[in-house]
């Protein structure tokens, strides 16, 4: 069974703080990992993709991947109220590039 | 950039009727498209993989006779919910892998309400 698990949340952080979102996956052969942001009632939008062990930074966002531990995380620095959304971890789990999603973590950034 | 367009964005139908949702790749060809369903406060669950020119591959527990998928061209996949019931009310989202790299594009999603 291929699974992707996220810390359940909800997560609340004050404006300007660092938000840390975590995800583990069960398929050791997985190679591609994504973080999506989803606002209520909307389709997911891609925040970060990561394929190699280590850190990948893009603006206020940093994705971290540890394939040995089967762990991927997302850090959001200087969190803003507009970052309040549900964050979905996704892993490519098939040769056709279908995604398996985690359950999502609802983040609220308090002004 | 590449876009996946989904239509309709919202639809209300009566119980027992059928409703069709379209997913189009606008400036690239998609031999494969994916259909997801999302219930409120839950994550996206893959329903099926749509394959151009061949039968769709359904995930375990998804009724292929109820959720008909047609991928008749390289830019269009359709999902038809047949004999809809209120429990089919959900947010349906399609996606397609881009031509290059690992990019995956999502449609805007379709809210289905069955009354």
Short mmCIF file of C-alpha atoms in Angstrom, two decimals:
data_model
loop_
_atom_site.label_atom_id
_atom_site.label_comp_id
_atom_site.label_asym_id
_atom_site.label_seq_id
_atom_site.Cartn_x
_atom_site.Cartn_y
_atom_site.Cartn_z
CA UNK A 1 0.00 0.00 0.00
CA UNK A 2 1.52 3.27 -1.06
CA UNK A 3 0.86 5.93 1.52
CA UNK A 4 1.73 9.49 2.21
CA UNK A 5 1.21 10.80 5.73
CA UNK A 6 1.28 14.33 7.04
CA UNK A 7 1.21 15.75 10.54
CA UNK A 8 -2.46 16.18 11.20
CA UNK A 9 -2.62 19.81 12.27
CA UNK A 10 -4.29 22.20 12.28
CA UNK A 11 -1.24 24.37 12.70
CA UNK A 12 -1.35 27.96 13.85
CA UNK A 13 1.63 30.28 13.82
CA UNK A 14 1.91 34.02 14.39
CA UNK A 15 2.69 36.32 11.50
CA UNK A 16 6.41 36.44 10.82
CA UNK A 17 7.12 33.05 12.37
CA UNK A 18 8.39 29.91 10.67
CA UNK A 19 5.80 27.28 9.81
CA UNK A 20 7.06 23.71 9.59
CA UNK A 21 5.11 21.07 7.72
CA UNK A 22 6.12 17.41 7.68
CA UNK A 23 5.40 14.41 5.50
CA UNK A 24 6.48 10.79 5.37
CA UNK A 25 5.98 8.31 2.57
CA UNK A 26 6.02 4.54 2.45
CA UNK A 27 7.29 3.75 -1.06
CA UNK A 28 11.06 3.71 -0.82
CA UNK A 29 11.29 3.83 -4.61
CA UNK A 30 9.58 7.21 -4.88
CA UNK A 31 11.66 9.82 -6.65
CA UNK A 32 9.52 12.94 -7.02
CA UNK A 33 7.94 14.95 -4.24
CA UNK A 34 5.72 18.00 -4.28
CA UNK A 35 4.15 20.46 -1.93
CA UNK A 36 0.86 22.00 -2.99
CA UNK A 37 -1.15 24.79 -1.42
CA UNK A 38 -4.90 24.59 -1.59
CA UNK A 39 -7.29 27.34 -0.69
CA UNK A 40 -10.80 26.36 0.28
CA UNK A 41 -12.85 25.40 -2.76
CA UNK A 42 -9.95 25.74 -5.17
CA UNK A 43 -7.67 23.42 -7.05
CA UNK A 44 -4.19 22.77 -5.61
CA UNK A 45 -1.35 24.99 -6.74
CA UNK A 46 2.27 23.88 -6.80
CA UNK A 47 4.55 25.46 -4.20
CA UNK A 48 7.68 23.35 -4.43
CA UNK A 49 9.03 20.24 -6.06
CA UNK A 50 12.07 18.32 -4.84
CA UNK A 51 13.81 15.27 -6.23
CA UNK A 52 17.21 15.08 -4.51
CA UNK A 53 18.23 14.71 -0.89
CA UNK A 54 18.87 17.97 0.91
CA UNK A 55 17.30 21.40 0.89
CA UNK A 56 15.74 23.37 -1.92
CA UNK A 57 14.93 27.02 -1.36
CA UNK A 58 12.55 29.25 -3.29
CA UNK A 59 11.90 32.61 -1.71
CA UNK A 60 10.32 32.10 1.70
CA UNK A 61 9.84 28.39 1.08
CA UNK A 62 12.35 25.61 1.74
CA UNK A 63 11.68 21.98 0.96
CA UNK A 64 13.78 19.32 2.62
CA UNK A 65 14.08 15.72 1.47
CA UNK A 66 15.63 12.75 3.24
CA UNK A 67 15.11 9.61 1.20
CA UNK A 68 16.81 7.37 3.77
CA UNK A 69 14.24 8.42 6.34
CA UNK A 70 11.48 8.71 3.73
CA UNK A 71 10.75 12.18 4.96
CA UNK A 72 10.00 15.43 3.22
CA UNK A 73 9.23 18.76 4.84
CA UNK A 74 8.30 22.32 3.95
CA UNK A 75 9.40 25.38 5.88
CA UNK A 76 7.69 28.70 5.37
CA UNK A 77 9.71 31.62 6.69
CA UNK A 78 8.22 34.99 7.62
CA UNK A 79 4.73 33.50 7.48
CA UNK A 80 1.99 35.80 6.23
CA UNK A 81 -1.78 35.64 6.76
CA UNK A 82 -2.07 34.98 3.03
CA UNK A 83 -0.19 31.71 3.59
CA UNK A 84 -3.19 30.40 5.50
CA UNK A 85 -4.34 27.39 3.51
CA UNK A 86 -4.18 23.63 3.45
CA UNK A 87 -0.79 22.27 2.42
CA UNK A 88 -0.70 18.95 0.64
CA UNK A 89 2.31 16.71 0.33
CA UNK A 90 2.27 14.61 -2.84
CA UNK A 91 4.46 11.83 -4.13
CA UNK A 92 4.64 10.41 -7.64
CA UNK A 93 3.71 6.79 -7.21
CA UNK A 94 3.34 5.37 -10.67
CA UNK A 95 5.04 5.20 -14.04
CA UNK A 96 2.28 7.39 -15.46
CA UNK A 97 3.19 10.10 -12.92
CA UNK A 98 0.03 9.85 -10.89
CA UNK A 99 0.24 11.56 -7.53
CA UNK A 100 -0.63 10.20 -4.13
CA UNK A 101 -1.55 12.94 -1.71
CA UNK A 102 -1.24 13.17 2.02
CA UNK A 103 -4.23 14.17 4.09
CA UNK A 104 -3.11 17.79 4.20
CA UNK A 105 -2.20 20.16 7.01
CA UNK A 106 -4.33 23.21 7.56
CA UNK A 107 -2.15 26.21 8.35
CA UNK A 108 -3.45 29.41 9.91
CA UNK A 109 -1.15 32.41 10.18
CA UNK A 110 -2.44 34.77 12.83
CA UNK A 111 -2.02 38.52 12.22
CA UNK B 1 2.41 28.19 -20.02
CA UNK B 2 0.59 24.90 -20.29
CA UNK B 3 -2.91 24.94 -18.90
CA UNK B 4 -5.48 22.33 -18.09
CA UNK B 5 -9.01 23.61 -18.34
CA UNK B 6 -11.91 21.92 -16.60
CA UNK B 7 -15.60 22.54 -17.22
CA UNK B 8 -18.08 23.09 -15.67
CA UNK B 9 -16.74 24.68 -12.52
CA UNK B 10 -20.00 24.07 -10.71
CA UNK B 11 -22.93 21.86 -11.54
CA UNK B 12 -26.10 20.90 -9.74
CA UNK B 13 -28.01 17.86 -10.91
CA UNK B 14 -30.97 15.86 -9.77
CA UNK B 15 -30.51 12.47 -8.19
CA UNK B 16 -30.61 9.74 -10.80
CA UNK B 17 -29.37 11.86 -13.67
CA UNK B 18 -25.93 11.87 -15.28
CA UNK B 19 -23.45 14.71 -15.48
CA UNK B 20 -20.35 15.11 -17.64
CA UNK B 21 -17.18 16.93 -16.65
CA UNK B 22 -14.61 17.86 -19.28
CA UNK B 23 -10.88 18.23 -18.88
CA UNK B 24 -8.82 19.76 -21.68
CA UNK B 25 -5.13 20.30 -22.13
CA UNK B 26 -4.95 23.66 -23.91
CA UNK B 27 -1.50 23.84 -25.46
CA UNK B 28 -0.02 20.42 -25.04
CA UNK B 29 -1.00 16.85 -25.74
CA UNK B 30 -1.88 14.63 -22.83
CA UNK B 31 -1.95 10.91 -23.49
CA UNK B 32 -2.68 10.44 -19.81
CA UNK B 33 -4.93 12.38 -17.50
CA UNK B 34 -5.89 11.73 -13.92
CA UNK B 35 -9.21 12.19 -12.16
CA UNK B 36 -9.32 12.94 -8.45
CA UNK B 37 -12.19 13.37 -6.03
CA UNK B 38 -12.04 15.45 -2.88
CA UNK B 39 -14.69 15.42 -0.17
CA UNK B 40 -14.87 18.38 2.24
CA UNK B 41 -11.91 18.60 4.60
CA UNK B 42 -10.33 15.53 3.02
CA UNK B 43 -7.43 15.08 0.67
CA UNK B 44 -7.48 14.36 -3.04
CA UNK B 45 -8.10 10.71 -3.82
CA UNK B 46 -7.13 9.34 -7.21
CA UNK B 47 -10.15 7.81 -8.90
CA UNK B 48 -8.78 6.73 -12.24
CA UNK B 49 -6.12 7.19 -14.85
CA UNK B 50 -7.47 8.15 -18.24
CA UNK B 51 -5.53 6.82 -21.23
CA UNK B 52 -5.96 8.20 -24.73
CA UNK B 53 -7.29 5.56 -27.06
CA UNK B 54 -7.67 2.86 -24.45
CA UNK B 55 -9.63 1.99 -21.35
CA UNK B 56 -9.19 3.94 -18.17
CA UNK B 57 -7.52 2.37 -15.18
CA UNK B 58 -9.63 2.65 -12.06
CA UNK B 59 -8.42 2.69 -8.48
CA UNK B 60 -9.66 0.07 -6.07
CA UNK B 61 -13.16 0.79 -4.86
CA UNK B 62 -14.11 3.11 -7.73
CA UNK B 63 -17.06 1.83 -9.77
CA UNK B 64 -16.09 1.96 -13.43
CA UNK B 65 -19.71 1.63 -14.56
CA UNK B 66 -20.71 4.61 -12.48
CA UNK B 67 -17.80 6.87 -13.31
CA UNK B 68 -17.38 6.62 -17.06
CA UNK B 69 -14.14 8.01 -18.45
CA UNK B 70 -13.55 8.73 -22.10
CA UNK B 71 -10.22 9.95 -23.46
CA UNK B 72 -11.04 10.19 -27.13
CA UNK B 73 -8.38 12.70 -28.14
CA UNK B 74 -4.96 13.84 -27.02
CA UNK B 75 -6.41 16.97 -25.46
CA UNK B 76 -9.72 15.90 -23.96
CA UNK B 77 -10.80 13.54 -21.21
CA UNK B 78 -14.34 13.39 -19.86
CA UNK B 79 -15.74 12.00 -16.63
CA UNK B 80 -19.42 11.13 -16.61
CA UNK B 81 -21.05 10.47 -13.27
CA UNK B 82 -23.99 8.21 -14.08
CA UNK B 83 -27.11 7.84 -11.97
CA UNK B 84 -25.78 10.42 -9.57
CA UNK B 85 -26.69 10.27 -5.91
CA UNK B 86 -26.23 12.85 -3.16
CA UNK B 87 -23.21 10.94 -1.85
CA UNK B 88 -21.48 11.65 -5.19
CA UNK B 89 -21.50 15.33 -4.34
CA UNK B 90 -17.85 16.29 -4.24
CA UNK B 91 -15.06 18.33 -5.80
CA UNK B 92 -13.70 16.59 -8.89
CA UNK B 93 -10.27 17.59 -10.19
CA UNK B 94 -8.38 16.47 -13.26
CA UNK B 95 -4.67 16.70 -13.89
CA UNK B 96 -2.25 15.93 -16.67
CA UNK B 97 1.51 15.42 -16.78
CA UNK B 98 3.33 18.05 -18.78
CA UNK B 99 5.34 17.18 -21.83
CA UNK B 100 8.71 17.83 -20.22
CA UNK B 101 10.11 17.10 -16.80
CA UNK B 102 7.97 16.22 -13.84
CA UNK B 103 5.44 19.02 -14.13
CA UNK B 104 1.85 18.04 -13.42
CA UNK B 105 -0.91 20.48 -14.28
CA UNK B 106 -4.24 20.62 -12.50
CA UNK B 107 -7.59 21.75 -13.78
CA UNK B 108 -9.61 24.29 -11.85
CA UNK B 109 -11.87 21.60 -10.43
CA UNK B 110 -15.60 20.96 -10.69
CA UNK B 111 -18.01 21.15 -7.79
CA UNK B 112 -20.79 18.63 -8.19
CA UNK B 113 -23.90 18.87 -6.06
CA UNK B 114 -26.53 16.17 -6.40
CA UNK B 115 -29.94 17.11 -5.01
#
